[in-house]
Amino acid sequence: MNPFTYALNYLLPSRCQLCSERTEGAVCPQCAEDFIIARKSRCDQCGIQLTDADNDQKCGECLKTSPFYDFTIVGTDYVPPIDELVQRLKFGQQLPIAQLMAFTIRESIITKQDRLLPSIIAPVPLGRLRLTERGFNQSWEVVRHLSEQLGIPKQACLLSRIRETQAQSLIPLTQRSANTRGAFVCNMTFKHQILDRHVGVVDDVMTTGATLNEVAKTLKRAGATTVTNFVFARTPRRP
């Protein structure tokens, strides 16, 4: 049994979380190979999968207009059945899934051994209304496990969402930047953990990157030198 499968055995019950087949661990060997272990060439900055036409370590969009964040580490693509896994955590309150998400991100980090780890990691914050409705922040649940797996300090309150925004999934892609503009602030109580530091930001899903870009802009304005996104699932490039 390889170390990946061995570790997953302790995370979730005895049915594969992706295909529901009986298995010894959280994910059966076939789904692990298809959706988690397989690594793809990705843009260093935004994490989108690179095509054969891409000759750089950055995609054309990032070369044309560089985001505020510096790097993005992606666990897997946001495709079926990965999308169902995300939904079960967010709306089904299956919190153990967060540990699997953290482990998947960690596996991707290991492949980037030349990349320096941040000095602290924090979640993308939810607004008060959504946090009250859901009862938890799914990104923080991932942070808790990722912090333990990597040995990096975590901070739940590094950022706050000061404006309730419409769910990004419910609005057109072209309007998502405007939807999150000015939505975040840094908690100045923890400014010493931001100033001249490399900060890691954790989220479950990245589509356009608008939310993470606004978070990175907020952190950079507060003095962060480098911002790295740690994302469980990245929406693939559209054909």
PDB file of C-alpha atoms in Angstrom:
ATOM      1  CA  MET A   1       0.000   0.000   0.000  1.00  0.00           C
ATOM      2  CA  ASN A   2       1.535   3.344  -1.022  1.00  0.00           C
ATOM      3  CA  PRO A   3       1.771   6.233   1.514  1.00  0.00           C
ATOM      4  CA  PHE A   4      -1.060   8.135  -0.183  1.00  0.00           C
ATOM      5  CA  THR A   5      -3.547   5.262   0.153  1.00  0.00           C
ATOM      6  CA  TYR A   6      -2.297   4.470   3.656  1.00  0.00           C
ATOM      7  CA  ALA A   7      -2.961   8.035   4.825  1.00  0.00           C
ATOM      8  CA  LEU A   8      -6.421   8.135   3.253  1.00  0.00           C
ATOM      9  CA  ASN A   9      -7.434   5.033   5.191  1.00  0.00           C
ATOM     10  CA  TYR A  10      -7.646   7.161   8.318  1.00  0.00           C
ATOM     11  CA  LEU A  11      -9.646  10.029   6.873  1.00  0.00           C
ATOM     12  CA  LEU A  12     -13.097   8.808   5.874  1.00  0.00           C
ATOM     13  CA  PRO A  13     -15.340   5.678   5.945  1.00  0.00           C
ATOM     14  CA  SER A  14     -15.002   2.534   3.828  1.00  0.00           C
ATOM     15  CA  ARG A  15     -16.781   3.715   0.668  1.00  0.00           C
ATOM     16  CA  CYS A  16     -15.039   5.796  -1.959  1.00  0.00           C
ATOM     17  CA  GLN A  17     -16.127   9.405  -1.556  1.00  0.00           C
ATOM     18  CA  LEU A  18     -16.127   9.869  -5.331  1.00  0.00           C
ATOM     19  CA  CYS A  19     -17.689   6.715  -6.830  1.00  0.00           C
ATOM     20  CA  SER A  20     -19.230   5.044  -3.721  1.00  0.00           C
ATOM     21  CA  GLU A  21     -17.461   1.747  -4.403  1.00  0.00           C
ATOM     22  CA  ARG A  22     -16.258  -0.157  -1.352  1.00  0.00           C
ATOM     23  CA  THR A  23     -12.627   0.548  -0.616  1.00  0.00           C
ATOM     24  CA  GLU A  24     -10.135   0.487   2.237  1.00  0.00           C
ATOM     25  CA  GLY A  25      -9.704   4.252   2.291  1.00  0.00           C
ATOM     26  CA  ALA A  26     -11.494   7.519   1.567  1.00  0.00           C
ATOM     27  CA  VAL A  27     -10.913   7.257  -2.179  1.00  0.00           C
ATOM     28  CA  CYS A  28     -10.556   4.064  -4.194  1.00  0.00           C
ATOM     29  CA  PRO A  29      -7.266   3.527  -6.060  1.00  0.00           C
ATOM     30  CA  GLN A  30      -8.874   4.197  -9.463  1.00  0.00           C
ATOM     31  CA  CYS A  31     -10.432   7.533  -8.426  1.00  0.00           C
ATOM     32  CA  ALA A  32      -7.226   8.540  -6.669  1.00  0.00           C
ATOM     33  CA  GLU A  33      -5.339   7.898  -9.901  1.00  0.00           C
ATOM     34  CA  ASP A  34      -7.919   9.665 -12.068  1.00  0.00           C
ATOM     35  CA  PHE A  35      -8.673  12.733  -9.969  1.00  0.00           C
ATOM     36  CA  ILE A  36      -6.104  13.268  -7.234  1.00  0.00           C
ATOM     37  CA  ILE A  37      -2.715  11.688  -7.840  1.00  0.00           C
ATOM     38  CA  ALA A  38      -2.489  12.655 -11.525  1.00  0.00           C
ATOM     39  CA  ARG A  39      -0.597  15.953 -11.806  1.00  0.00           C
ATOM     40  CA  LYS A  40      -1.059  18.393 -14.652  1.00  0.00           C
ATOM     41  CA  SER A  41       1.066  21.220 -15.958  1.00  0.00           C
ATOM     42  CA  ARG A  42      -0.419  24.402 -14.517  1.00  0.00           C
ATOM     43  CA  CYS A  43       0.183  28.131 -14.598  1.00  0.00           C
ATOM     44  CA  ASP A  44       2.400  28.994 -11.634  1.00  0.00           C
ATOM     45  CA  GLN A  45       0.373  32.099 -10.893  1.00  0.00           C
ATOM     46  CA  CYS A  46      -3.311  31.218 -11.356  1.00  0.00           C
ATOM     47  CA  GLY A  47      -3.194  27.409 -11.401  1.00  0.00           C
ATOM     48  CA  ILE A  48      -5.099  26.961 -14.667  1.00  0.00           C
ATOM     49  CA  GLN A  49      -4.100  23.883 -16.644  1.00  0.00           C
ATOM     50  CA  LEU A  50      -1.604  24.737 -19.374  1.00  0.00           C
ATOM     51  CA  THR A  51      -2.042  23.498 -22.920  1.00  0.00           C
ATOM     52  CA  ASP A  52       0.583  22.311 -25.368  1.00  0.00           C
ATOM     53  CA  ALA A  53       0.464  25.792 -26.892  1.00  0.00           C
ATOM     54  CA  ASP A  54       1.652  27.387 -23.644  1.00  0.00           C
ATOM     55  CA  ASN A  55       5.420  27.816 -23.759  1.00  0.00           C
ATOM     56  CA  ASP A  56       5.821  29.513 -20.387  1.00  0.00           C
ATOM     57  CA  GLN A  57       5.169  28.608 -16.774  1.00  0.00           C
ATOM     58  CA  LYS A  58       2.439  31.241 -16.846  1.00  0.00           C
ATOM     59  CA  CYS A  59      -0.738  31.273 -18.906  1.00  0.00           C
ATOM     60  CA  GLY A  60      -1.441  33.987 -21.441  1.00  0.00           C
ATOM     61  CA  GLU A  61      -3.907  35.775 -19.163  1.00  0.00           C
ATOM     62  CA  CYS A  62      -1.412  36.093 -16.308  1.00  0.00           C
ATOM     63  CA  LEU A  63       1.313  37.253 -18.696  1.00  0.00           C
ATOM     64  CA  LYS A  64      -1.049  39.899 -20.043  1.00  0.00           C
ATOM     65  CA  THR A  65      -2.543  41.054 -16.730  1.00  0.00           C
ATOM     66  CA  SER A  66      -0.770  39.815 -13.624  1.00  0.00           C
ATOM     67  CA  PRO A  67      -3.036  39.132 -10.619  1.00  0.00           C
ATOM     68  CA  PHE A  68      -2.193  40.416  -7.135  1.00  0.00           C
ATOM     69  CA  TYR A  69      -1.449  36.891  -5.896  1.00  0.00           C
ATOM     70  CA  ASP A  70       1.932  35.415  -6.789  1.00  0.00           C
ATOM     71  CA  PHE A  71       1.362  31.659  -6.895  1.00  0.00           C
ATOM     72  CA  THR A  72      -1.485  29.146  -6.865  1.00  0.00           C
ATOM     73  CA  ILE A  73      -1.197  25.530  -5.754  1.00  0.00           C
ATOM     74  CA  VAL A  74      -4.099  23.358  -6.985  1.00  0.00           C
ATOM     75  CA  GLY A  75      -5.111  19.960  -5.655  1.00  0.00           C
ATOM     76  CA  THR A  76      -7.317  18.824  -8.536  1.00  0.00           C
ATOM     77  CA  ASP A  77      -9.750  20.028 -11.205  1.00  0.00           C
ATOM     78  CA  TYR A  78     -13.307  21.062 -10.363  1.00  0.00           C
ATOM     79  CA  VAL A  79     -15.028  18.401 -12.452  1.00  0.00           C
ATOM     80  CA  PRO A  80     -17.493  15.598 -11.653  1.00  0.00           C
ATOM     81  CA  PRO A  81     -17.332  13.879  -9.214  1.00  0.00           C
ATOM     82  CA  ILE A  82     -14.982  16.311  -7.432  1.00  0.00           C
ATOM     83  CA  ASP A  83     -17.700  18.971  -7.539  1.00  0.00           C
ATOM     84  CA  GLU A  84     -20.003  16.694  -5.534  1.00  0.00           C
ATOM     85  CA  LEU A  85     -17.312  16.313  -2.881  1.00  0.00           C
ATOM     86  CA  VAL A  86     -17.143  20.098  -2.507  1.00  0.00           C
ATOM     87  CA  GLN A  87     -20.918  20.370  -2.266  1.00  0.00           C
ATOM     88  CA  ARG A  88     -21.078  17.683   0.421  1.00  0.00           C
ATOM     89  CA  LEU A  89     -18.630  19.615   2.563  1.00  0.00           C
ATOM     90  CA  LYS A  90     -20.236  23.013   2.029  1.00  0.00           C
ATOM     91  CA  PHE A  91     -23.894  22.118   2.172  1.00  0.00           C
ATOM     92  CA  GLY A  92     -23.945  18.590   3.598  1.00  0.00           C
ATOM     93  CA  GLN A  93     -21.735  19.440   6.581  1.00  0.00           C
ATOM     94  CA  GLN A  94     -19.529  16.401   5.969  1.00  0.00           C
ATOM     95  CA  LEU A  95     -16.580  18.036   7.719  1.00  0.00           C
ATOM     96  CA  PRO A  96     -14.187  15.042   7.471  1.00  0.00           C
ATOM     97  CA  ILE A  97     -13.967  15.791   3.735  1.00  0.00           C
ATOM     98  CA  ALA A  98     -11.916  18.880   4.638  1.00  0.00           C
ATOM     99  CA  GLN A  99      -9.098  16.615   5.782  1.00  0.00           C
ATOM    100  CA  LEU A 100      -9.049  14.868   2.415  1.00  0.00           C
ATOM    101  CA  MET A 101      -8.983  18.261   0.680  1.00  0.00           C
ATOM    102  CA  ALA A 102      -6.029  19.364   2.801  1.00  0.00           C
ATOM    103  CA  PHE A 103      -4.171  16.135   2.062  1.00  0.00           C
ATOM    104  CA  THR A 104      -4.772  16.603  -1.677  1.00  0.00           C
ATOM    105  CA  ILE A 105      -3.370  20.149  -1.539  1.00  0.00           C
ATOM    106  CA  ARG A 106      -0.399  18.890   0.446  1.00  0.00           C
ATOM    107  CA  GLU A 107       0.360  16.295  -2.234  1.00  0.00           C
ATOM    108  CA  SER A 108       0.499  19.088  -4.822  1.00  0.00           C
ATOM    109  CA  ILE A 109       2.768  21.173  -2.594  1.00  0.00           C
ATOM    110  CA  ILE A 110       5.205  18.277  -2.356  1.00  0.00           C
ATOM    111  CA  THR A 111       5.629  18.353  -6.153  1.00  0.00           C
ATOM    112  CA  LYS A 112       6.648  22.035  -5.886  1.00  0.00           C
ATOM    113  CA  GLN A 113       9.700  21.469  -3.723  1.00  0.00           C
ATOM    114  CA  ASP A 114      11.393  24.601  -5.052  1.00  0.00           C
ATOM    115  CA  ARG A 115       8.538  26.750  -3.717  1.00  0.00           C
ATOM    116  CA  LEU A 116       8.963  28.375  -0.315  1.00  0.00           C
ATOM    117  CA  LEU A 117       6.120  27.760   2.098  1.00  0.00           C
ATOM    118  CA  PRO A 118       4.284  30.735   3.608  1.00  0.00           C
ATOM    119  CA  SER A 119       4.871  31.826   7.186  1.00  0.00           C
ATOM    120  CA  ILE A 120       1.137  31.646   7.952  1.00  0.00           C
ATOM    121  CA  ILE A 121      -2.035  30.365   6.267  1.00  0.00           C
ATOM    122  CA  ALA A 122      -5.556  31.752   6.520  1.00  0.00           C
ATOM    123  CA  PRO A 123      -8.950  31.015   4.966  1.00  0.00           C
ATOM    124  CA  VAL A 124     -10.976  33.163   2.624  1.00  0.00           C
ATOM    125  CA  PRO A 125     -13.466  34.573   5.149  1.00  0.00           C
ATOM    126  CA  LEU A 126     -17.229  34.225   4.908  1.00  0.00           C
ATOM    127  CA  GLY A 127     -19.625  37.053   5.631  1.00  0.00           C
ATOM    128  CA  ARG A 128     -21.513  36.919   8.917  1.00  0.00           C
ATOM    129  CA  LEU A 129     -24.804  36.022   7.263  1.00  0.00           C
ATOM    130  CA  ARG A 130     -23.401  33.085   5.298  1.00  0.00           C
ATOM    131  CA  LEU A 131     -21.351  31.904   8.266  1.00  0.00           C
ATOM    132  CA  THR A 132     -24.472  31.932  10.437  1.00  0.00           C
ATOM    133  CA  GLU A 133     -26.489  30.055   7.816  1.00  0.00           C
ATOM    134  CA  ARG A 134     -23.825  27.407   7.207  1.00  0.00           C
ATOM    135  CA  GLY A 135     -22.488  27.173  10.736  1.00  0.00           C
ATOM    136  CA  PHE A 136     -18.855  26.881   9.636  1.00  0.00           C
ATOM    137  CA  ASN A 137     -16.351  28.175   7.090  1.00  0.00           C
ATOM    138  CA  GLN A 138     -15.359  25.266   4.847  1.00  0.00           C
ATOM    139  CA  SER A 139     -12.055  26.963   3.967  1.00  0.00           C
ATOM    140  CA  TRP A 140     -11.135  27.224   7.640  1.00  0.00           C
ATOM    141  CA  GLU A 141     -11.835  23.517   8.068  1.00  0.00           C
ATOM    142  CA  VAL A 142      -9.288  22.842   5.313  1.00  0.00           C
ATOM    143  CA  VAL A 143      -6.831  25.313   6.898  1.00  0.00           C
ATOM    144  CA  ARG A 144      -6.952  23.497  10.230  1.00  0.00           C
ATOM    145  CA  HIS A 145      -5.836  20.226   8.670  1.00  0.00           C
ATOM    146  CA  LEU A 146      -3.370  21.754   6.195  1.00  0.00           C
ATOM    147  CA  SER A 147      -1.678  23.690   8.997  1.00  0.00           C
ATOM    148  CA  GLU A 148      -1.158  20.479  10.926  1.00  0.00           C
ATOM    149  CA  GLN A 149       0.052  18.540   7.886  1.00  0.00           C
ATOM    150  CA  LEU A 150       2.564  21.233   6.856  1.00  0.00           C
ATOM    151  CA  GLY A 151       3.557  22.520  10.291  1.00  0.00           C
ATOM    152  CA  ILE A 152       2.599  26.085   9.342  1.00  0.00           C
ATOM    153  CA  PRO A 153       0.838  28.458  11.779  1.00  0.00           C
ATOM    154  CA  LYS A 154      -2.795  29.252  11.004  1.00  0.00           C
ATOM    155  CA  GLN A 155      -4.955  32.285  11.732  1.00  0.00           C
ATOM    156  CA  ALA A 156      -8.736  32.250  11.341  1.00  0.00           C
ATOM    157  CA  CYS A 157      -9.167  36.015  11.774  1.00  0.00           C
ATOM    158  CA  LEU A 158      -6.363  37.365   9.601  1.00  0.00           C
ATOM    159  CA  LEU A 159      -9.015  38.697   7.204  1.00  0.00           C
ATOM    160  CA  SER A 160     -12.638  39.731   7.551  1.00  0.00           C
ATOM    161  CA  ARG A 161     -15.374  40.075   4.962  1.00  0.00           C
ATOM    162  CA  ILE A 162     -16.932  43.470   5.659  1.00  0.00           C
ATOM    163  CA  ARG A 163     -19.507  43.356   2.901  1.00  0.00           C
ATOM    164  CA  GLU A 164     -21.965  40.578   2.180  1.00  0.00           C
ATOM    165  CA  THR A 165     -21.540  39.547  -1.437  1.00  0.00           C
ATOM    166  CA  GLN A 166     -23.706  37.481  -3.708  1.00  0.00           C
ATOM    167  CA  ALA A 167     -22.453  33.926  -4.158  1.00  0.00           C
ATOM    168  CA  GLN A 168     -19.944  34.006  -7.018  1.00  0.00           C
ATOM    169  CA  SER A 169     -21.478  30.880  -8.538  1.00  0.00           C
ATOM    170  CA  LEU A 170     -24.764  32.742  -9.076  1.00  0.00           C
ATOM    171  CA  ILE A 171     -23.451  35.642 -11.137  1.00  0.00           C
ATOM    172  CA  PRO A 172     -21.835  35.910 -14.603  1.00  0.00           C
ATOM    173  CA  LEU A 173     -18.068  35.457 -14.767  1.00  0.00           C
ATOM    174  CA  THR A 174     -17.602  39.004 -16.038  1.00  0.00           C
ATOM    175  CA  GLN A 175     -19.257  40.472 -12.932  1.00  0.00           C
ATOM    176  CA  ARG A 176     -17.357  38.544 -10.279  1.00  0.00           C
ATOM    177  CA  SER A 177     -14.532  41.047  -9.779  1.00  0.00           C
ATOM    178  CA  ALA A 178     -17.030  43.833  -9.146  1.00  0.00           C
ATOM    179  CA  ASN A 179     -18.962  41.607  -6.751  1.00  0.00           C
ATOM    180  CA  THR A 180     -15.959  41.166  -4.428  1.00  0.00           C
ATOM    181  CA  ARG A 181     -14.374  44.615  -4.804  1.00  0.00           C
ATOM    182  CA  GLY A 182     -13.751  46.148  -1.389  1.00  0.00           C
ATOM    183  CA  ALA A 183     -15.252  43.154   0.412  1.00  0.00           C
ATOM    184  CA  PHE A 184     -12.233  42.307   2.604  1.00  0.00           C
ATOM    185  CA  VAL A 185     -10.067  43.951   5.245  1.00  0.00           C
ATOM    186  CA  CYS A 186      -7.078  42.737   7.225  1.00  0.00           C
ATOM    187  CA  ASN A 187      -7.384  42.514  10.985  1.00  0.00           C
ATOM    188  CA  MET A 188      -4.748  44.961  12.205  1.00  0.00           C
ATOM    189  CA  THR A 189      -4.414  42.988  15.440  1.00  0.00           C
ATOM    190  CA  PHE A 190      -2.478  40.490  13.336  1.00  0.00           C
ATOM    191  CA  LYS A 191      -0.654  42.975  11.096  1.00  0.00           C
ATOM    192  CA  HIS A 192       2.690  41.669  12.392  1.00  0.00           C
ATOM    193  CA  GLN A 193       1.784  38.331  10.781  1.00  0.00           C
ATOM    194  CA  ILE A 194       1.232  40.056   7.429  1.00  0.00           C
ATOM    195  CA  LEU A 195       3.849  42.815   7.196  1.00  0.00           C
ATOM    196  CA  ASP A 196       6.826  41.713   5.089  1.00  0.00           C
ATOM    197  CA  ARG A 197       5.557  38.133   5.215  1.00  0.00           C
ATOM    198  CA  HIS A 198       4.603  35.408   2.775  1.00  0.00           C
ATOM    199  CA  VAL A 199       0.911  34.657   3.404  1.00  0.00           C
ATOM    200  CA  GLY A 200      -0.969  31.568   2.234  1.00  0.00           C
ATOM    201  CA  VAL A 201      -4.687  31.804   1.470  1.00  0.00           C
ATOM    202  CA  VAL A 202      -6.855  28.677   1.383  1.00  0.00           C
ATOM    203  CA  ASP A 203     -10.102  28.212  -0.548  1.00  0.00           C
ATOM    204  CA  ASP A 204     -12.089  25.198  -1.662  1.00  0.00           C
ATOM    205  CA  VAL A 205     -12.752  26.202  -5.291  1.00  0.00           C
ATOM    206  CA  MET A 206     -11.193  28.696  -7.702  1.00  0.00           C
ATOM    207  CA  THR A 207     -12.991  29.660 -10.903  1.00  0.00           C
ATOM    208  CA  THR A 208     -12.126  33.132 -12.220  1.00  0.00           C
ATOM    209  CA  GLY A 209      -9.854  33.907  -9.272  1.00  0.00           C
ATOM    210  CA  ALA A 210     -11.749  37.148  -8.558  1.00  0.00           C
ATOM    211  CA  THR A 211     -12.257  36.437  -4.860  1.00  0.00           C
ATOM    212  CA  LEU A 212      -8.676  35.319  -4.292  1.00  0.00           C
ATOM    213  CA  ASN A 213      -7.370  38.290  -6.255  1.00  0.00           C
ATOM    214  CA  GLU A 214      -9.308  40.699  -4.039  1.00  0.00           C
ATOM    215  CA  VAL A 215      -8.000  38.922  -0.940  1.00  0.00           C
ATOM    216  CA  ALA A 216      -4.428  39.125  -2.262  1.00  0.00           C
ATOM    217  CA  LYS A 217      -4.852  42.828  -3.057  1.00  0.00           C
ATOM    218  CA  THR A 218      -6.020  43.412   0.516  1.00  0.00           C
ATOM    219  CA  LEU A 219      -3.040  41.510   1.935  1.00  0.00           C
ATOM    220  CA  LYS A 220      -0.531  43.288  -0.311  1.00  0.00           C
ATOM    221  CA  ARG A 221      -1.902  46.674   0.759  1.00  0.00           C
ATOM    222  CA  ALA A 222      -1.421  45.589   4.379  1.00  0.00           C
ATOM    223  CA  GLY A 223       2.240  44.830   3.679  1.00  0.00           C
ATOM    224  CA  ALA A 224       2.427  41.190   2.589  1.00  0.00           C
ATOM    225  CA  THR A 225       5.331  40.576   0.224  1.00  0.00           C
ATOM    226  CA  THR A 226       4.053  37.323  -1.294  1.00  0.00           C
ATOM    227  CA  VAL A 227       0.629  35.686  -1.465  1.00  0.00           C
ATOM    228  CA  THR A 228       0.156  32.039  -2.422  1.00  0.00           C
ATOM    229  CA  ASN A 229      -3.257  30.486  -2.987  1.00  0.00           C
ATOM    230  CA  PHE A 230      -3.874  26.913  -1.839  1.00  0.00           C
ATOM    231  CA  VAL A 231      -6.957  25.645  -3.647  1.00  0.00           C
ATOM    232  CA  PHE A 232      -8.517  22.207  -3.508  1.00  0.00           C
ATOM    233  CA  ALA A 233     -10.227  22.371  -6.924  1.00  0.00           C
ATOM    234  CA  ARG A 234      -9.676  24.619  -9.952  1.00  0.00           C
ATOM    235  CA  THR A 235     -12.308  25.077 -12.648  1.00  0.00           C
ATOM    236  CA  PRO A 236     -10.684  23.965 -15.934  1.00  0.00           C
ATOM    237  CA  ARG A 237     -10.026  26.213 -18.888  1.00  0.00           C
ATOM    238  CA  ARG A 238     -13.085  26.554 -21.110  1.00  0.00           C
ATOM    239  CA  PRO A 239     -12.715  25.027 -24.618  1.00  0.00           C
TER     240      PRO A 239
END
